[in-house]
Every structure is written in structure tokens, then in C-alpha cells.
Amino acid sequence: MKKFINKVNDVLVESLSGFAMAHQDIVQLHLDPHFVVRANKASNKVALISGGGSGHEPLHAGFVGYGMLDAACPGHVFTSPSPDQMLAAAEAVDAGKGVLFIVKNYAGDVMNFEMAAEMLSVPNATVLTSDDVAVENSTWTSGRRGVAGTVIVEKVVGSLAETGADLAACKALGDKVNQRTGSMGVALTSCTVPAAGRATFDIGDNELEMGVGIHGEPGRRREAMRPADAIVADLVAAILHDLKPAAGAEVLLMVNGFAATPLMELYLLYHSAEKLLKAQGLIVSRSLVGNYTTALDMAGASITLCLLDDEIKQHWDSPVHTAGLRRGC
Amino acid sequence: MKKFINKVNDVLVESLSGFAMAHQDIVQLHLDPHFVVRANKASNKVALISGGGSGHEPLHAGFVGYGMLDAACPGHVFTSPSPDQMLAAAEAVDAGKGVLFIVKNYAGDVMNFEMAAEMLSVPNATVLTSDDVAVENSTWTSGRRGVAGTVIVEKVVGSLAETGADLAACKALGDKVNQRTGSMGVALTSCTVPAAGRATFDIGDNELEMGVGIHGEPGRRREAMRPADAIVADLVAAILHDLKPAAGAEVLLMVNGFAATPLMELYLLYHSAEKLLKAQGLIVSRSLVGNYTTALDMAGASITLCLLDDEIKQHWDSPVHTAGLRRGC
Amino acid sequence: MNTDDILNAIMAVDQALAAHEAEIESLDRAIGDGDHYINISRGSQVAVAMRGELAALSPDAALQKLAMKLLSTIGGASGPLVASFFMGMGKAIKEHNSSLADVAAAFAAGVEAIRARGKADLGEKTMLDVLIPVSRCFTELTAAGAEPRLIFKELKQVAEQGMLSTRDLVATKGRAAFLGDRAIGHIDAGAKSSQVMVSAVCDLALQT
Amino acid sequence: MNTDDILNAIMAVDQALAAHEAEIESLDRAIGDGDHYINISRGSQVAVAMRGELAALSPDAALQKLAMKLLSTIGGASGPLVASFFMGMGKAIKEHNSSLADVAAAFAAGVEAIRARGKADLGEKTMLDVLIPVSRCFTELTAAGAEPRLIFKELKQVAEQGMLSTRDLVATKGRAAFLGDRAIGHIDAGAKSSQVMVSAVCDLALQT
Ligand SMILES: Nc1ncnc2c1ncn2[C@@H]1O[C@H](COP(=O)(O)OP(=O)(O)O)[C@@H](O)[C@H]1O
Ligand SMILES: Nc1ncnc2c1ncn2[C@@H]1O[C@H](COP(=O)(O)OP(=O)(O)O)[C@@H](O)[C@H]1O
Ligand SMILES: [Mg+2]
Ligand SMILES: [Mg+2]
Ligand SMILES: [Mg+2]
Ligand SMILES: [Mg+2]
């Protein structure tokens, strides 16, 4: 393992501290318990709080700021944060209109946020994101994973919350966006958890993992490396199979890097995916390409599609000012 | 070599096409010869044109747009573009106030831009960036390499050009920023040029290359992997030795990823560097952390310092709207 | 049972986990995300560090305090589950001098709290495949008035069987659930760490 | 020399470069950025593809046209240098039926154009360490009225020596200049490709 770190146990606090120093105009960091809030507390709006294991940067702390989150609770690497973090964050950012938790659907995150929600005295609700189509939903499992589509949920609900909408409306929009969003990822290399010191999984020089999770969880299948167009065709087919868009539907196309894949390749994937979607009669009217929901140092990428409607478009296009996403202000 | 590509010869055009599709609100792509211009041509300003070998994305095409470049000329991977590209780009973006070329100091880039400048009928000037302190300047070499500091030059001069300043003023500011900027990089892995199909250099599992270039050129020395703080101390010392800032000087601190190093580690490096600079009595008042001048798929990072003054600060802070950097609009 | 027994159990559990680090880690790497040992040992280490504070408290208060600390320390899926266990046990245990039957009842309450929190049951390839059988056996044997040494020996065996039983299961809870059939053939990390902890406490009881 | 000779030389150069792909590539990887073979062969391939167009032109026009195409095709450091060579040669060559001495003079003009463009000279560990000695020898031998077969054999040797001479040099131009002493011990890629091209053209001349 070769990483820019000092002591394994200091990685999280040093990295969060650097993040807060570099973006002191946008965020403020609290330690023990760890959470990140906006530099300027918002008033008269539903407070949006997300969080999860670290290692997915810029998710979630990178999306704290005007137009997106009010607070983020970073856990240890790939480990859900604990309820004391959510409680302290909620106390800091509650502005009298309640708290909406945005939680990626993993057992650990769900249970920790659930316990925080139970202990919290302020009105609150939770949106669970579960956009990863690699794992089929079924009644007897805990359901699909939340991955890069979470960024879209945070952006869109974040925008609605700035308008002063109430808790129920924010939750409803979050659930709607989640239902209209599907993602699937592919890994070319494993990631390495600093504390573990070695690769999470082994993968051959000519192999890829189709449907991989953002923690390096195995996906649908291991297969031989193929041209980008063939990989994209499989990812897009799996997502469309799940979302079943109407003919001529308008979509947001996101190509998300897992951290070690260069922008040059991400744009090449975008080109391949947009061509394919157009050929299938879909209208790609919004895009996002870059490293937004990463998997430590994994080489790989995911494709996310979100079925747009006027409400989602309006809130996608609105101004946002965070470390990880900024437009219009 | 595992990359998301189709045919090696199609990488550049497919990637540029994806870039242009994803950012059609900002840029427009021309092929044969290849260049990228703003979606909306600017008027009554000096036209800023940069370019260089591809593989450093978002540099340069990612910085085309309001407040930065008017055009970018992407060459093949790690290969200077050719004069016909600069000539076509200049013809497309010249707005009657002349053309300023911003060129990283490599023999190939210098000669190709020089030939274009000689053939161009429009008044023009060139800023050569040469911020890499890893290679000592000397009278008998072609001088230092231009690396991540180029982004600062493009941002600052881009802002001045929007005010309608003339060609001489734009060139003067570009030269000033370049003189006040120093960078040094470190590689943990090699990069792999798609057409070559294998790593540019070999490096051990416990080694780093101190002073590496953004094409994988060897740096000052190969050494054993060390803690982040020790690496940062060497990078910062080399830059300060070169820039020799006055006590209490105000600086911009940039931590630039070479593509495969996660944001978590870049922020950890930022933390280490800012602490060190503060301890030396410097004031870190501006920051930039992320993948801005990459080296294909290399794991590694560089640190850049720019000595600020009021003029540079004003133009650093001003609005910019490009695919790779956006603020204030 | 008194607070001293809790303190000794904490030490025994911490040491036993450390002795099984590589094994637990590699199980979670195979079908989870590789951090289970890190999470659970972060918990056991903080528990060890708390022994001074806990010593002054009654067993119920000690377990409650421990639960809250573990809740804010462990994180991940195991954090809320382990914390729920000690909360449940702390609520159920007598203030002082619990009998073995009392401890069995409190243990059952702890396991029930895990079930409630994780909405899982026997056969879902989780720590419950160790804890539910252990709890049932503990309750039955104490109710039948079995000899303590026999009870602890038996519980170790039941824990071992439960742990091994997860090998052939498909997971329907936790990260391994994402794998479908691909999880078959791997023992669940949480089941292994639970078996290690149960064994360590039983060994402690057998020594004294 | 006529246009046919240029077309034949293009074929010969393209084949010779291809035969030395691995060697040239690895030299630029060692002390450059690894793309010299790709750059130069992109040029030779486009030249091959242009043979139809060039056939109708006089040698001077053909060389000028080739130069402009190479300028927009090769890129990198070698693009402007190679293009300058053919521009310089094209300006200097006679319209038709050049003698060997005319060709030597035109070659010298091409090499001079590289020097002017790259601001480099002998001993800076570049392609000029092949081209300058070859050009000097070519001029001298034709001036002395030497027999063509002897001239071409001699030029091949001079090219080889020039190429080998770069091994012990420190580079002061091009990417290898960033390396300082670390470039010692490696042959320059541009010197190698130049030697391969010179040799290929000499072999062609020797065959006919
Ligand atoms: N719903 C659940 N009920 C009971 N145990 C569970 C549940 N979900 C997960 N587990 C247990 O937690 C263990 C994983 O814990 P850990 O690795 O610490 O957390 P994470 O899965 O968040 O990385 C699994 O091996 C399993 O035994
Ligand atoms: N100023 C110069 N004058 C003459 N030759 C040069 C000069 N700079 C570089 N070269 C030659 O160009 C070669 C490198 O060409 P190439 O690899 O195609 O370009 P780049 O260095 O841009 O990658 C070097 O090996 C050297 O022989
Ligand atoms: Mg985890
Ligand atoms: Mg090159
Ligand atoms: Mg785990
Ligand atoms: Mg080269």
C-alpha cells in the first residue's frame, strides 16, 4: 500500500482538517464527534444531513453548502458514522423546520441513522437512496445499495429545501428522485482500505468486475476486459432494464469516477453512453462527469441515469455552492 | 494496460467528443484540426489560447470559457499540438485585440507555438510557463518545465483579459504570475501512455519519484516511500528555496492530483502543507485542491505556491465559468 | 454476576479478538468490506480503556454506559447491534449478584435487542446464527439447573456450530446479502467474532 | 534526384522505422516521454499515404508539401524539426535532376533549418548529433567527387557513430535535458531514428 498518509489512525482527521482549511469560506469542521456544517448556518429551512463511511470523497462533506447539505457526518473509512455524530450535527443545523436525513442504503448506515432519528427530539424524516441496479431488489434482502445517484438526490432536494419547502415535501422529492435513478459500476482495480493495508479483492490484469459496489463489494460477475463501448452497453442496458424509461424520455447522464480513473477516460465513457442513449431515442439533456462518489483509490467508473421531469430539472439547474459542485453563484 | 478505451487511435477524438457533449453550454469542439472554443465567442478582448499534449485533463480544454481561455489546442497524448491547430483556433477566436498564447515550456510546445506565431497575421504574444522547480534553471538548458502553475496563469490572465486589457498588459501579468509561482511533484506510480501500452517507468512498491514531471519524466531522485508530512516538507522546501517569499507573504496553496490519487489524500497533503507554511510565517489566503493538471493515470501529486499581490488576488477571485473551474457565475 | 465479572470479560474478549485478527479480517474481506475486525476491536479497546470508570458502577449501569460508548465508537453495522445488545442486557440485569439464570435472561434480552434493531433472524448468515442458539441453550441449561462448567462447555460448542453453520447459508442481511449465491462457502465475519467473544467469556468462567 | 527518388525514400524510411519500433520507443521511454516512435511513424505513415499526390509534383514542390503535412501531423518536438528539415531542403533543391552535390547542399540547408528552429547544436544529445556530421561528410565527399557507393557507405557509418556518440552526452535540449547527469548512458531517441532514416535512404541508394 502506497498512500499519502502519516499514521493510519490519523488519516480521517488530517484529511477532514485539510478539507476544512481549504474551504473555510464554505464549511466548518467539528471534531469529537466529527461533523461538517456550512460556514454560515442557514435559517428557516429544512436541515439536510447526510453522512456515511469515508473514502467516497467528495461525498458527502464536499456537498455541504448553499443549495445542498446543511451537514455531513463522516464515519471511519467505509464504516458508517455513529448516532452521536448525527445528533450533534442535527443540533447544530436544525433551523426550526425539522431535519431530513439522506442515507445510502447499507445496514450499518441505516441502523446508525435510525438510532439517531429515534433519539432526536426534533421532527425528522429519512430518504434512503438505493440506486445501484447491480443488485436486484427482493423482498428478502435489505435491498439495493445507495451509490452515485445520492449526489443527484442531495442536489435536487437541497435546492427544494432552500425554497423553504417543508419536511414532507423534501422527503417526497428525495424519494421520487431515488425511484427515478439507477446506477451501475465497474471496477478495473480493487481499492485498499488504509487500516487493512492491502487490496480488498484480487483482480487479474485483464479482468473487470461488473456491478462492483463502492466499497469494493463484488458485483454481478467477473469477466475479461473489453472495449469501453461494450462495457458501457452492459451498464446502460442494466440501468434501462431497471428504470424502463418511456420512449423519448429526458434523462440526466452521470459518469462517475471511482477515483483513479482519469477524466480523459470518463469523458470517453460519457461519449459512448450518450451515443447509445440517443440511439435508443432518449434525450440526454443534463450531464455530470467526474469523481463524485469515489471508492478510495479504485480504478473504475459508474454510470447513473436519472429520469427527469420539470421539477427535478428546475432543482438540478439551480445555484449551488459547495466544495464539490458549484454553479450559478 | 487496463483503460476504458476502444481503439488506441480513437481515444483522443472520442474523449474530446464526450467532453464537448457533456459541456455544450460552455464549449464547442472543432475536429481536423482539433481545437476547442467557447460556445459563445467573446468580443472586444484579447483572445487567450493554450494547448499542449493531451493526458493532463482538465488542462487545457477544461479551462475554456468565460474568465479563462478562449480556445485550447489538444495534441495527441503527451505530444505537442501542431501549428495548424493554433492557427485555426486563432482565426476562430481573434476578436480584434490580438492573441495571447499560454504555453508550457517544453521544446515541442515551444517550437510548435512559435511556428504558429510566425505564420499568424494577427498581433500576438506568448507567455511561457515554467513553474516546476524540480529542474534547476540554467543558461545552457531549455529551462524549467511548465506544470500545474499554468492553471493559475490561465485563471489570472483570463480574468484580466475579460476587462478589455490589451495584449501587452495580459502578457505582462502572465509573466509576472509565472515568476511568482513554483511547483514540485511526486509520483507513487508511473503513468501508461495508451499508444505505448505499458508503464512509462518502473517504480518499486515502496518507492517514490521526487520531482517527477507531468509526463512521467524522472525528477530529482528516487527514494523510499515516506510519511506524507516528510514528503510535503521536501516539496515545500524546494519551492520556498526557489520563490524566496518575504516573511509574512501571502500565498495561494494548490495541491494538485496527478489523476489516480484520491481527494482524501490530496486534502491530507493540503493539511500538512498549510500547517508547514503557517509555521514558517506565511499567510495562506487562497487554496485549490483537486485534479487540475494530471499525468494520465499516475498516482501522485504536486504542490504549487503562488506569491499573491492585490492584482493577482483580484483576478484569482473573479468569476469563471469553465468545465474544470467555476465560481461566481 | 457483578461488575468485576464484566471487567474481566472485557479483558478476555479484547485479547481473544486480537488473537483472531487475521481470520476475522479476511472473512469480512471475502464477503463484506473488510473492516469488521477494525470496527469490533475499536470497540473492545475503548471498553478496556473504560474499565476504571465502569468499576465504580453497578452491573446494569456499567452495561448501559458501555453500550452508549460502543454506540459512538464502533460505527458500521456492528456498532448499533453490539450497542443494542448491551443496552438490552443492561436493562434486564439485576442491580447486584445476578444468578446464572439471571445472566441467561439478560443475555436473551440483549440478543432480542439485536434482532429488533437489525430486523434479522436465525439463518440469515449474521452474528445471530451464533447468538440465538447460544442464548437458547443458555436459558435451557440454566432452567434445567445444569452444572455451570457443563453449561459453559456446551455454550462454546453451540457457538462453534452456529458460526460454522453460516458457511453454507445465503446472506439476506448485511453486505453479504449483495452477493447472493456467491456468499456460500464463506463463514460470516460477525458470526466468527461473536463465537470468539462467547468462547472467551466461557473460558473465563471455566477458569474460575 | 527526382520526385521518384523521394517517393522511394519515403517507403524505405517507413519500413526501416517500423523495423526499429521497439528500440526507438524504449530509448524515448528511458530519458524522454516514450512517444518518439509514435510521433515519427505517424509522420512516415502519412508520407506514405501522400505518395499519390506527391508523384505529380516537382521535387521542390513535393518536399514543401510534405513538410506542411508533417508539420500538422507529427506534433511534439520532432514535428517542427522534421518539417523544418523538409522545408529547408525543399527551398534549396533544384526543380529537376539534382546532382548528388545538389542533394548534399539541400540536405545541409535542411539540417540548418533544424538548427535554427531548435536552437541546438552538435553535442546537445539530439538528432543533430547524427544529422550535422552526416551533412558535413556528405558535402565534403561530393565536393571531393567521391564515388556514390563509397559516399553512401560512409554516410551510414557516420550516422552510426553520431548516434552512438549521444550515449555519453548530457542533454541540454529536449526532454532529456531535465535529467542532467541521469541521461548519461542512454542513446537519444531522435538520434536513433535519424540514424535509421539516413541508413535506410543510403541502403536504397546502394541498391540502385
Ligand atoms: N441486520 C443485521 N442483523 C444482525 N447482524 C448483522 C446485520 N447486518 C450485518 N450484521 C452483522 O454485521 C457484520 C458486519 O459488521 P461490520 O463489518 O462491522 O459492518 P459493515 O457491514 O457496516 O462493514 C456481519 O458480518 C453480520 O454478522
Ligand atoms: N531543440 C532541439 N533540437 C534538435 N532536436 C531536438 C530538440 N529538442 C528535441 N529534439 C529531438 O527530439 C527528440 C524527441 O522527439 P519526440 O519524442 O517526438 O518529442 P517530445 O520530446 O515532444 O516527446 C529528441 O530525442 C531529440 O533528438
Ligand atoms: Mg464497513
Ligand atoms: Mg511527447
Ligand atoms: Mg464490514
Ligand atoms: Mg517524446
Short mmCIF file of C-alpha atoms in Angstrom, two decimals, chain B residues 20-144:
data_model
loop_
_atom_site.label_atom_id
_atom_site.label_comp_id
_atom_site.label_asym_id
_atom_site.label_seq_id
_atom_site.Cartn_x
_atom_site.Cartn_y
_atom_site.Cartn_z
CA ALA B 20 -17.87 18.65 -25.77
CA MET B 21 -21.17 16.77 -25.45
CA ALA B 22 -21.15 16.97 -21.65
CA HIS B 23 -20.37 20.69 -21.69
CA GLN B 24 -22.15 22.02 -24.75
CA ASP B 25 -23.31 25.02 -22.76
CA ILE B 26 -19.66 26.05 -22.33
CA VAL B 27 -17.59 24.76 -25.27
CA GLN B 28 -17.65 23.80 -28.91
CA LEU B 29 -15.29 21.26 -30.48
CA HIS B 30 -13.73 21.50 -33.94
CA LEU B 31 -12.02 18.49 -35.48
CA ASP B 32 -9.30 18.35 -38.17
CA PRO B 33 -7.57 20.35 -36.96
CA HIS B 34 -8.63 19.78 -33.34
CA PHE B 35 -9.42 22.73 -31.13
CA VAL B 36 -11.98 23.70 -28.51
CA VAL B 37 -13.52 27.18 -28.33
CA ARG B 38 -16.12 28.82 -26.12
CA ALA B 39 -19.72 28.08 -27.06
CA ASN B 40 -20.25 31.82 -27.23
CA LYS B 41 -17.43 33.75 -28.85
CA ALA B 42 -16.23 36.67 -26.74
CA SER B 43 -15.83 40.11 -28.26
CA ASN B 44 -13.52 43.04 -27.69
CA LYS B 45 -10.91 41.22 -25.67
CA VAL B 46 -7.52 39.67 -26.14
CA ALA B 47 -8.05 36.04 -27.19
CA LEU B 48 -6.30 33.58 -24.88
CA ILE B 49 -5.21 30.31 -26.45
CA SER B 50 -3.43 27.48 -24.72
CA GLY B 51 -2.77 23.90 -25.64
CA GLY B 52 -0.38 21.04 -25.26
CA GLY B 53 -0.27 17.30 -25.30
CA SER B 54 -3.40 15.54 -24.04
CA GLY B 55 -3.42 13.46 -20.88
CA HIS B 56 -3.41 16.40 -18.44
CA GLU B 57 -7.19 16.88 -18.28
CA PRO B 58 -8.91 19.11 -17.31
CA LEU B 59 -5.92 21.16 -18.60
CA HIS B 60 -6.43 22.90 -21.09
CA ALA B 61 -9.81 22.35 -22.73
CA GLY B 62 -11.44 22.18 -19.29
CA PHE B 63 -10.43 25.80 -18.77
CA VAL B 64 -12.05 27.20 -21.91
CA GLY B 65 -14.90 29.52 -21.02
CA TYR B 66 -15.76 32.86 -19.53
CA GLY B 67 -12.93 34.21 -17.37
CA MET B 68 -10.22 31.86 -18.64
CA LEU B 69 -9.30 30.64 -22.13
CA ASP B 70 -10.91 31.41 -25.46
CA ALA B 71 -9.52 28.27 -27.07
CA ALA B 72 -7.45 25.19 -26.36
CA CYS B 73 -5.49 23.05 -28.81
CA PRO B 74 -5.16 19.45 -27.62
CA GLY B 75 -2.32 17.39 -29.08
CA HIS B 76 -2.05 13.64 -29.07
CA VAL B 77 -1.34 12.15 -25.65
CA PHE B 78 1.79 13.83 -24.24
CA THR B 79 2.59 15.27 -27.66
CA SER B 80 2.51 18.94 -28.53
CA PRO B 81 -0.27 20.02 -30.88
CA SER B 82 0.77 21.27 -34.30
CA PRO B 83 0.75 24.83 -35.69
CA ASP B 84 -2.31 24.30 -37.91
CA GLN B 85 -4.35 23.80 -34.75
CA MET B 86 -3.19 27.07 -33.21
CA LEU B 87 -3.74 28.91 -36.49
CA ALA B 88 -7.28 27.62 -36.89
CA ALA B 89 -8.06 28.35 -33.25
CA ALA B 90 -6.62 31.86 -33.51
CA GLU B 91 -8.70 32.54 -36.59
CA ALA B 92 -11.82 31.37 -34.77
CA VAL B 93 -11.37 33.36 -31.56
CA ASP B 94 -9.47 36.51 -32.55
CA ALA B 95 -11.70 39.42 -31.52
CA GLY B 96 -9.63 42.26 -32.88
CA LYS B 97 -7.39 42.74 -29.84
CA GLY B 98 -4.75 40.15 -30.64
CA VAL B 99 -3.94 36.66 -29.42
CA LEU B 100 -2.03 35.59 -26.32
CA PHE B 101 -0.62 32.08 -26.37
CA ILE B 102 -0.06 30.44 -22.99
CA VAL B 103 2.47 27.67 -23.48
CA LYS B 104 4.06 25.23 -21.06
CA ASN B 105 7.82 25.26 -21.52
CA TYR B 106 8.63 22.05 -23.38
CA ALA B 107 10.73 22.02 -26.56
CA GLY B 108 7.86 20.59 -28.61
CA ASP B 109 5.22 23.01 -27.38
CA VAL B 110 7.54 25.97 -27.68
CA MET B 111 8.54 25.16 -31.26
CA ASN B 112 5.03 24.37 -32.48
CA PHE B 113 3.55 27.51 -30.93
CA GLU B 114 6.50 29.52 -32.24
CA MET B 115 5.87 28.36 -35.80
CA ALA B 116 2.18 29.19 -35.42
CA ALA B 117 3.04 32.62 -34.05
CA GLU B 118 5.35 33.25 -37.01
CA MET B 119 2.67 32.27 -39.50
CA LEU B 120 -0.13 34.17 -37.77
CA SER B 121 -1.05 37.54 -39.29
CA VAL B 122 -2.83 38.79 -36.15
CA PRO B 123 -0.78 40.60 -33.44
CA ASN B 124 0.20 38.02 -30.86
CA ALA B 125 2.40 37.34 -27.87
CA THR B 126 3.32 34.28 -25.82
CA VAL B 127 3.59 33.56 -22.09
CA LEU B 128 5.81 30.58 -21.36
CA THR B 129 5.04 28.88 -18.06
CA SER B 130 7.97 27.29 -16.26
CA ASP B 131 6.93 26.75 -12.64
CA ASP B 132 8.46 23.33 -12.00
CA VAL B 133 11.26 23.91 -9.52
CA ALA B 134 12.35 20.26 -9.65
CA VAL B 135 14.66 21.08 -12.53
CA GLU B 136 17.02 23.91 -11.80
CA ASN B 137 17.11 26.64 -14.42
CA SER B 138 20.42 27.16 -16.08
CA THR B 139 21.64 29.11 -19.06
CA TRP B 140 22.59 26.04 -21.03
CA THR B 141 19.31 24.11 -20.87
CA SER B 142 15.94 24.89 -22.37
CA GLY B 143 14.79 25.77 -18.86
CA ARG B 144 12.17 24.59 -16.41
#
